[in-house]
Coordinates of C-alpha atoms in Angstrom, one line a residue:
Chain A
M14 CA 5.0 64.6 31.1
S15 CA 8.8 64.4 31.5
D16 CA 8.8 61.3 29.2
L17 CA 7.3 63.1 26.2
P18 CA 9.6 64.0 23.5
A19 CA 10.6 67.7 23.3
V20 CA 9.5 68.0 19.8
E21 CA 7.4 65.6 17.8
I22 CA 6.9 66.1 13.9
R23 CA 4.1 64.3 12.2
K24 CA 3.6 63.9 8.4
L25 CA 4.6 67.5 7.9
S26 CA 4.0 68.9 4.5
K27 CA 4.6 72.4 3.1
S28 CA 4.6 73.9 -0.4
F29 CA 5.5 77.4 -1.4
S30 CA 3.6 78.5 -4.7
G31 CA 3.3 74.8 -5.9
V32 CA 6.8 73.8 -5.1
E33 CA 7.0 71.1 -2.3
V34 CA 9.2 72.1 0.2
L35 CA 8.7 69.6 2.8
R36 CA 7.1 66.0 2.2
D37 CA 5.6 64.0 5.0
I38 CA 8.3 64.7 7.4
D39 CA 8.5 62.6 10.7
L40 CA 11.0 63.5 13.4
T41 CA 11.1 63.0 17.2
V42 CA 13.5 64.8 19.2
N43 CA 13.8 63.5 22.8
K44 CA 14.6 65.6 25.8
G45 CA 18.2 66.7 26.2
E46 CA 19.0 65.4 22.6
V47 CA 20.9 67.6 20.2
V48 CA 19.8 67.1 16.6
S49 CA 21.8 68.6 13.8
V50 CA 20.0 69.2 10.5
L51 CA 22.1 69.3 7.4
G52 CA 21.3 69.5 3.8
S53 CA 22.1 71.7 0.8
S54 CA 20.4 75.1 0.5
G55 CA 16.8 74.7 -0.8
S56 CA 16.4 71.3 1.0
G57 CA 13.8 72.4 3.3
K58 CA 15.7 72.4 6.6
S59 CA 15.1 75.9 7.6
T60 CA 11.4 75.6 6.7
M61 CA 11.2 72.5 8.8
L62 CA 12.8 74.3 11.8
R63 CA 10.3 77.2 11.2
C64 CA 7.4 74.9 11.2
I65 CA 8.3 73.7 14.8
N66 CA 7.5 77.2 16.3
W67 CA 4.8 77.8 13.5
L68 CA 6.7 80.8 12.1
E69 CA 6.0 79.0 8.9
E70 CA 2.5 77.3 8.8
P71 CA 2.7 73.9 7.4
D72 CA -0.1 72.7 4.8
S73 CA -0.6 69.5 6.7
G74 CA 0.7 67.6 9.5
S75 CA 1.3 68.4 13.2
V76 CA 3.9 69.3 15.7
F77 CA 3.9 68.8 19.3
I78 CA 6.1 70.7 21.9
A79 CA 6.6 68.5 24.9
G80 CA 3.2 66.9 24.0
Q81 CA 1.3 70.1 23.2
R82 CA 0.3 70.4 19.7
I83 CA 1.1 73.9 18.2
G84 CA -1.0 75.8 15.9
Y85 CA -4.2 73.9 16.6
N86 CA -6.3 73.7 20.0
S87 CA -7.0 69.9 20.2
D88 CA -9.4 70.2 23.1
K89 CA -11.6 72.7 21.2
Q90 CA -11.0 71.4 17.6
R91 CA -10.1 74.7 16.1
P92 CA -6.9 76.7 15.1
M93 CA -5.1 78.3 18.1
T94 CA -6.0 82.1 18.9
N95 CA -3.1 84.6 18.9
R96 CA -2.8 84.1 22.7
E97 CA -2.8 80.4 22.6
M98 CA -0.3 80.4 19.9
A99 CA 2.1 83.0 21.7
A100 CA 1.8 80.8 24.8
T101 CA 2.7 77.5 23.0
R102 CA 5.5 79.4 21.1
A103 CA 6.8 80.6 24.4
R104 CA 7.9 77.0 25.1
T105 CA 10.4 77.2 22.2
G106 CA 13.4 79.5 21.9
M107 CA 14.7 80.5 18.4
V108 CA 18.0 82.0 17.2
F109 CA 18.2 83.2 13.8
Q110 CA 20.8 83.5 11.3
S111 CA 20.7 87.4 11.4
F112 CA 20.4 87.6 15.2
N113 CA 17.2 89.8 15.0
L114 CA 17.8 91.7 18.2
W115 CA 15.6 94.8 18.9
P116 CA 17.9 97.9 18.4
H117 CA 15.8 100.0 20.5
L118 CA 16.3 98.0 23.6
T119 CA 19.7 97.5 25.6
V120 CA 21.3 93.9 25.7
S121 CA 19.9 93.4 29.1
Q122 CA 16.4 94.6 28.0
N123 CA 16.5 92.5 24.9
V124 CA 16.8 89.3 27.2
A125 CA 14.5 90.5 29.9
I126 CA 11.6 91.8 27.9
S127 CA 9.8 88.6 27.2
P128 CA 10.0 87.0 30.4
I129 CA 8.4 90.6 31.7
K130 CA 5.6 90.9 28.9
V131 CA 4.9 87.4 28.2
K132 CA 5.2 85.6 31.6
G133 CA 4.7 88.6 33.9
M134 CA 8.0 88.1 35.7
P135 CA 8.7 91.1 37.9
K136 CA 11.3 93.4 36.4
A137 CA 14.0 93.1 39.1
Q138 CA 13.8 89.4 38.9
A139 CA 14.0 89.5 34.8
R140 CA 16.9 91.9 35.2
D141 CA 18.7 89.4 37.4
L142 CA 17.9 86.7 35.1
A143 CA 19.3 88.7 32.1
T144 CA 22.5 89.4 34.0
Q145 CA 23.0 85.6 34.9
L146 CA 22.2 84.7 31.2
L147 CA 24.6 87.2 29.7
E148 CA 27.4 86.1 32.1
K149 CA 26.6 82.5 31.0
V150 CA 27.3 83.6 27.2
G151 CA 30.3 85.5 28.2
L152 CA 28.7 89.1 27.9
G153 CA 28.2 90.1 31.5
D154 CA 30.0 93.4 30.7
K155 CA 27.7 94.4 27.8
A156 CA 24.2 94.4 29.6
E157 CA 23.7 98.1 29.3
V158 CA 24.8 98.8 25.7
Y159 CA 22.8 98.8 22.7
P160 CA 23.1 95.9 20.2
F161 CA 24.7 98.2 17.4
T162 CA 27.8 98.4 19.4
L163 CA 28.4 94.8 19.4
S164 CA 30.1 92.4 17.0
G165 CA 28.2 89.6 15.0
G166 CA 29.3 86.9 17.5
Q167 CA 28.3 89.1 20.4
K168 CA 25.0 89.7 19.0
Q169 CA 24.3 86.1 18.4
R170 CA 25.2 85.3 22.0
V171 CA 22.9 87.7 23.2
A172 CA 20.3 86.3 21.0
I173 CA 21.0 83.0 22.6
A174 CA 20.6 84.5 26.0
R175 CA 17.2 86.0 24.9
A176 CA 16.0 82.7 23.9
L177 CA 17.2 80.9 27.0
A178 CA 15.4 83.6 29.0
M179 CA 11.9 82.0 28.4
S180 CA 13.3 78.6 29.9
P181 CA 12.2 76.8 26.6
E182 CA 11.5 73.1 26.1
V183 CA 13.7 73.3 23.0
M184 CA 16.3 75.7 21.5
L185 CA 16.0 76.1 17.6
F186 CA 18.8 77.4 15.8
D187 CA 18.5 78.4 12.3
E188 CA 22.0 78.6 10.7
P189 CA 23.3 80.6 13.7
T190 CA 26.9 81.1 12.5
S191 CA 26.3 81.5 8.8
A192 CA 26.1 85.4 8.9
L193 CA 29.2 85.7 11.1
D194 CA 32.8 86.4 10.3
P195 CA 34.8 83.2 10.3
E196 CA 36.8 84.4 13.3
R197 CA 33.5 84.8 15.3
V198 CA 32.1 81.4 14.4
G199 CA 34.2 79.6 17.4
E200 CA 32.7 81.8 20.3
V201 CA 29.0 81.1 19.2
L202 CA 29.5 77.4 18.8
Q203 CA 31.4 77.2 22.1
V204 CA 28.2 78.6 23.8
M205 CA 26.1 76.0 22.0
R206 CA 28.6 73.3 22.9
D207 CA 28.2 74.6 26.5
L208 CA 24.3 74.3 26.3
S209 CA 24.4 70.8 25.1
G210 CA 26.5 69.9 28.0
E211 CA 24.0 71.3 30.2
G212 CA 21.4 69.0 28.8
Y213 CA 19.4 71.6 26.5
T214 CA 17.4 70.1 24.0
M215 CA 18.5 71.6 20.8
V216 CA 17.6 71.4 17.0
V217 CA 20.3 73.0 14.8
V218 CA 20.0 73.8 11.2
T219 CA 23.9 74.2 10.4
H220 CA 26.7 74.0 7.8
E221 CA 29.1 73.4 10.6
M222 CA 30.1 69.7 10.0
E223 CA 32.5 69.8 12.9
F224 CA 29.9 71.0 15.2
A225 CA 27.4 68.2 14.0
R226 CA 30.0 65.6 14.3
M227 CA 31.2 66.5 17.9
V228 CA 28.1 67.8 19.5
S229 CA 25.0 66.2 18.2
D230 CA 23.2 63.0 19.1
Q231 CA 21.5 62.7 16.0
V232 CA 22.3 64.0 12.4
V233 CA 19.4 64.4 10.0
F234 CA 19.9 64.9 6.4
L235 CA 17.4 66.7 4.2
D236 CA 17.1 66.4 0.4
K237 CA 14.3 67.9 -1.5
G238 CA 12.0 68.1 1.2
L239 CA 12.5 64.5 2.5
I240 CA 14.6 63.1 5.6
I241 CA 16.8 60.7 3.7
E242 CA 19.1 60.0 6.4
K243 CA 19.1 60.0 10.4
A244 CA 21.8 58.7 12.2
P245 CA 24.0 59.3 15.3
P246 CA 27.2 61.4 14.0
E247 CA 29.7 58.3 14.4
I248 CA 27.6 56.6 11.6
F249 CA 26.5 59.4 9.6
F250 CA 29.9 60.7 8.9
T251 CA 31.6 57.4 8.5
N252 CA 29.2 55.0 6.9
P253 CA 26.1 56.8 5.6
A254 CA 23.5 54.6 4.1
S255 CA 22.6 56.8 1.3
E256 CA 24.7 57.8 -1.8
R257 CA 23.2 61.2 -1.7
V258 CA 24.7 61.8 1.8
R259 CA 28.0 60.3 0.7
R260 CA 28.2 62.8 -2.1
F261 CA 27.4 65.6 0.1
L262 CA 30.1 64.6 2.6
D263 CA 32.7 64.5 -0.2
R264 CA 32.1 67.9 -1.2
Q265 CA 32.7 69.4 2.3
D266 CA 36.3 69.9 3.3
Chain B
M25 CA 6.4 149.3 16.3
T26 CA 4.6 150.1 19.6
E27 CA 4.2 147.8 22.5
K28 CA 0.6 147.6 21.5
A29 CA 1.5 146.2 18.2
W30 CA 3.8 143.7 19.6
M31 CA 1.2 142.5 22.1
L32 CA -1.3 142.0 19.1
L33 CA 1.4 140.1 17.2
L34 CA 1.9 137.8 20.1
E35 CA -1.7 137.2 20.6
G36 CA -1.9 136.4 16.8
A37 CA 1.1 134.1 17.3
W38 CA -0.6 132.3 20.2
V39 CA -3.7 131.5 18.0
T40 CA -1.5 130.2 15.3
L41 CA 0.3 128.1 17.8
W42 CA -2.4 126.5 19.8
I43 CA -4.6 125.8 16.9
S44 CA -1.7 124.3 15.0
G45 CA -0.4 122.5 18.0
L46 CA -3.8 121.0 19.0
A47 CA -4.3 119.8 15.4
S48 CA -1.0 118.4 15.1
A49 CA -1.3 116.4 18.4
M50 CA -4.8 115.1 17.2
G51 CA -3.3 114.6 13.7
L52 CA -0.7 112.3 15.1
V53 CA -2.9 110.0 16.9
I54 CA -5.7 109.9 14.2
G55 CA -3.0 109.3 11.5
L56 CA -1.7 106.3 13.4
A57 CA -5.2 104.9 14.0
I58 CA -5.8 105.4 10.1
A59 CA -2.5 103.7 9.3
L60 CA -3.2 100.7 11.6
L61 CA -6.8 100.3 10.2
R62 CA -5.5 100.5 6.7
T63 CA -2.6 97.8 7.4
A64 CA -5.3 95.5 8.9
R65 CA -6.8 95.6 5.3
I66 CA -10.4 95.4 6.4
P67 CA -12.6 95.4 3.2
V68 CA -14.7 98.5 2.6
V69 CA -13.0 100.2 5.5
D70 CA -9.6 100.3 3.7
Q71 CA -11.2 101.9 0.7
I72 CA -12.9 104.4 2.5
L73 CA -9.7 105.4 4.4
A74 CA -7.8 105.3 1.1
V75 CA -10.3 107.7 -0.5
Y76 CA -10.1 109.9 2.7
V77 CA -6.5 110.2 2.5
S78 CA -6.5 111.1 -1.0
L79 CA -9.1 113.7 -0.8
A80 CA -7.6 115.2 2.2
R81 CA -4.2 115.4 0.8
A82 CA -5.6 116.8 -2.5
T83 CA -7.6 119.6 -1.1
P84 CA -5.8 122.9 -0.4
L85 CA -6.3 123.9 3.1
V86 CA -8.0 127.2 2.6
T87 CA -10.6 125.5 0.4
L88 CA -11.1 122.8 3.3
V89 CA -11.4 125.5 5.9
L90 CA -14.0 127.6 3.9
F91 CA -15.9 124.3 2.9
L92 CA -16.2 123.1 6.5
F93 CA -17.2 126.7 7.5
L94 CA -19.9 127.0 5.0
A95 CA -21.0 123.2 5.2
A96 CA -21.2 122.9 8.9
P97 CA -24.6 124.7 9.4
T98 CA -26.0 122.7 6.4
L99 CA -25.1 119.6 8.0
G100 CA -26.7 120.8 11.4
L101 CA -23.3 121.3 13.0
S102 CA -23.0 124.3 15.2
L103 CA -19.3 124.8 15.1
D104 CA -17.6 127.9 15.9
R105 CA -14.7 129.3 13.9
Y106 CA -12.0 127.8 16.3
A107 CA -13.6 124.4 16.1
V108 CA -14.0 124.5 12.2
A109 CA -10.3 125.6 12.0
I110 CA -9.0 122.8 14.2
V111 CA -11.1 120.4 12.3
A112 CA -9.9 121.4 9.1
L113 CA -6.2 121.5 10.0
T114 CA -6.7 118.1 11.8
I115 CA -8.3 116.5 8.7
N116 CA -5.4 117.9 6.5
T117 CA -2.5 116.8 8.7
S118 CA -3.9 113.3 9.9
A119 CA -4.0 112.3 6.1
F120 CA -0.4 113.1 5.7
N121 CA 0.5 111.6 9.0
A122 CA -1.3 108.5 8.0
E123 CA 1.1 108.0 5.1
I124 CA 4.0 108.4 7.4
W125 CA 3.0 105.9 9.9
R126 CA 1.9 103.5 7.3
T127 CA 5.3 103.7 5.5
A128 CA 7.0 103.0 9.0
F129 CA 4.7 100.0 9.6
L130 CA 5.1 98.4 6.2
N131 CA 9.0 98.9 6.4
F132 CA 9.2 97.5 9.8
P133 CA 11.8 94.7 9.5
R134 CA 10.0 91.3 9.3
D135 CA 12.8 89.5 11.2
Q136 CA 12.3 91.7 14.3
Q137 CA 8.8 90.6 14.3
E138 CA 9.6 87.0 13.9
A139 CA 12.0 87.2 16.9
A140 CA 9.2 88.8 18.9
L141 CA 6.7 86.1 18.0
A142 CA 9.2 83.4 18.6
S143 CA 9.7 84.5 22.0
G144 CA 6.0 84.1 22.9
M145 CA 4.8 87.7 22.2
T146 CA 1.3 88.1 20.9
P147 CA 0.8 90.5 17.9
A148 CA -0.5 93.0 20.3
T149 CA 2.4 92.9 22.8
M150 CA 4.8 92.8 19.8
F151 CA 3.3 96.1 18.6
A152 CA 3.3 97.9 21.9
N153 CA 6.7 96.9 22.9
I154 CA 8.9 96.1 19.8
M155 CA 7.1 98.0 16.8
L156 CA 5.6 101.4 18.1
P157 CA 8.7 102.5 20.0
Q158 CA 10.8 102.1 16.8
M159 CA 8.2 103.4 14.4
I160 CA 7.8 106.7 16.5
I161 CA 11.7 107.1 16.3
T162 CA 11.7 106.4 12.5
S163 CA 8.6 108.4 11.7
L164 CA 9.6 111.5 13.8
P165 CA 11.5 113.3 11.1
G166 CA 8.7 113.0 8.8
L167 CA 6.1 113.9 11.5
V168 CA 8.0 117.0 12.6
N169 CA 8.4 117.9 8.9
E170 CA 4.6 117.7 8.5
M171 CA 4.2 119.8 11.6
T172 CA 6.1 122.6 10.1
F173 CA 4.1 122.4 6.9
L174 CA 0.8 122.6 8.8
L175 CA 2.2 125.6 10.7
K176 CA 3.1 127.3 7.6
S177 CA -0.2 126.7 6.0
S178 CA -2.1 127.7 9.0
P179 CA -2.8 131.3 7.7
A180 CA -5.7 129.6 5.8
I181 CA -7.8 129.8 9.0
A182 CA -7.9 133.6 8.4
I183 CA -10.4 133.1 5.6
I184 CA -13.1 132.4 8.2
G185 CA -12.1 135.4 10.2
L186 CA -9.7 134.1 12.8
V187 CA -6.9 136.4 13.6
D188 CA -3.6 134.4 13.5
L189 CA -0.2 135.5 13.2
T190 CA -0.4 136.6 9.6
R191 CA -3.8 138.2 9.7
V192 CA -2.9 140.3 12.7
T193 CA -0.3 142.1 10.8
N194 CA -2.9 143.5 8.7
R195 CA -4.9 144.7 11.6
I196 CA -1.6 146.5 12.9
S197 CA -0.8 148.1 9.7
A198 CA -4.5 149.5 9.2
V199 CA -3.7 151.5 12.2
T200 CA -0.1 152.4 11.8
Y201 CA -0.1 152.5 7.8
E202 CA 3.3 150.9 8.1
P203 CA 2.8 147.4 6.5
L204 CA 6.4 146.3 6.5
P205 CA 7.4 146.2 10.1
P206 CA 4.6 143.9 11.4
I207 CA 5.0 141.6 8.6
L208 CA 8.7 141.3 9.0
A209 CA 8.1 140.8 12.8
A210 CA 5.5 138.0 12.0
A211 CA 8.1 136.3 9.7
L212 CA 10.7 136.4 12.5
I213 CA 8.3 134.8 14.8
Y214 CA 7.4 132.0 12.4
M215 CA 11.1 131.4 11.9
V216 CA 11.6 131.1 15.6
I217 CA 8.7 128.5 16.0
I218 CA 9.9 126.4 12.9
S219 CA 13.6 126.6 14.1
V220 CA 12.6 124.8 17.4
L221 CA 10.7 122.2 15.4
L222 CA 13.8 121.9 13.0
K223 CA 16.0 121.3 15.9
L224 CA 13.5 118.7 17.3
Q225 CA 13.8 117.0 13.8
S226 CA 17.5 116.9 13.6
L227 CA 17.4 115.4 17.0
A228 CA 14.9 112.8 16.0
E229 CA 17.1 111.8 12.8
K230 CA 20.1 111.3 15.0
M231 CA 17.9 109.0 17.1
A232 CA 16.6 107.1 14.0
G233 CA 20.0 106.8 12.6
R234 CA 21.3 104.9 15.6
L235 CA 18.3 102.5 15.2
A236 CA 19.2 102.0 11.7
M237 CA 22.7 100.4 12.4

């Protein structure tokens, strides 16, 4: 079980009203790996990420989370029920561009509710877990406040703690710093850097070149729905194989 | 006004309150059920509910009360006047409430739902823990507003002989030959009840405002 890749994407395709957004995508993310996904807007990188936990249902292809196929019950040869779907999604954690915290719950409740309602964790234990995770992201003192009192960077750190609370096999980040004030970006990236140091498996759709360069094990570049480059950052940033990536990198900085 | 007259007024007020209150409470739940069924978009059921909502909203309450009262025996239903009044008020208010709930449901932020699903919640768990608590808060101002409308239209039940807060003033003035004092007193009692509801509404709006941030 432990040798299985955290995420395996096979022949994934997706169209939105006739426009092919993903074309035959194959990608393997091993346990403990950090994969940064780069590409200009409209390249399909967010869609690919959202197909991993089936928030977006692909037209064809399959996704495996630690060996388990998502969206389709292979034993019974039929699409998953809501309950099966939820149980499989629970093995992934997602962090969104716009945080998506639940405003009617305190910060601590935002983190604790899924372990309680999905895993059936006792409330006291879930509260302790929330406290511990909020301390990990540097927000131990914010447990009892409501999300609207927080800055963007703080909200995003709560969202990371919330995703971690389900002990996922993989953390999916969908442009986690794109909605932040520039001076708030650093605190979120620092938390993500810490997670990678602790061995979390992460797939990060991002525009942060510095993060991709310093933290990832692999950099994947998408263009028009195709993965046109996959390389370790040392090679990706200094000697990319494709002309398209070279042009993309030139336009940065 | 005599003590006797005040007692009669309060009895009328009580009839108005409990009939409207019961209809409001049932209308809240039935309205939510209609809204949920409609958002599920089940063929035929959806059309039937849409017609129900349009008809119930388009029919004046007096007309509806009278219609039910006259139609019930024909349909083989033996409903007493109170039951007819409660059913009519409930039909009326649940149609308006259904639209309020449905708006809250349709306007619920998609990104919060995605966060819930991504964390492993089933749609039912998400509805109960993430959506409904917020829908209640955002809908409360509209729902309370609808309660005040229902209360103010409730004198319609007098048409089938129930003695509510408005009707009772007639009874009092028939004895005292002074129509003004009892109707003024009745208006005052309506205002007190409504102002309690309005206070509740402004509290609800404050809570809803906090959610929106």
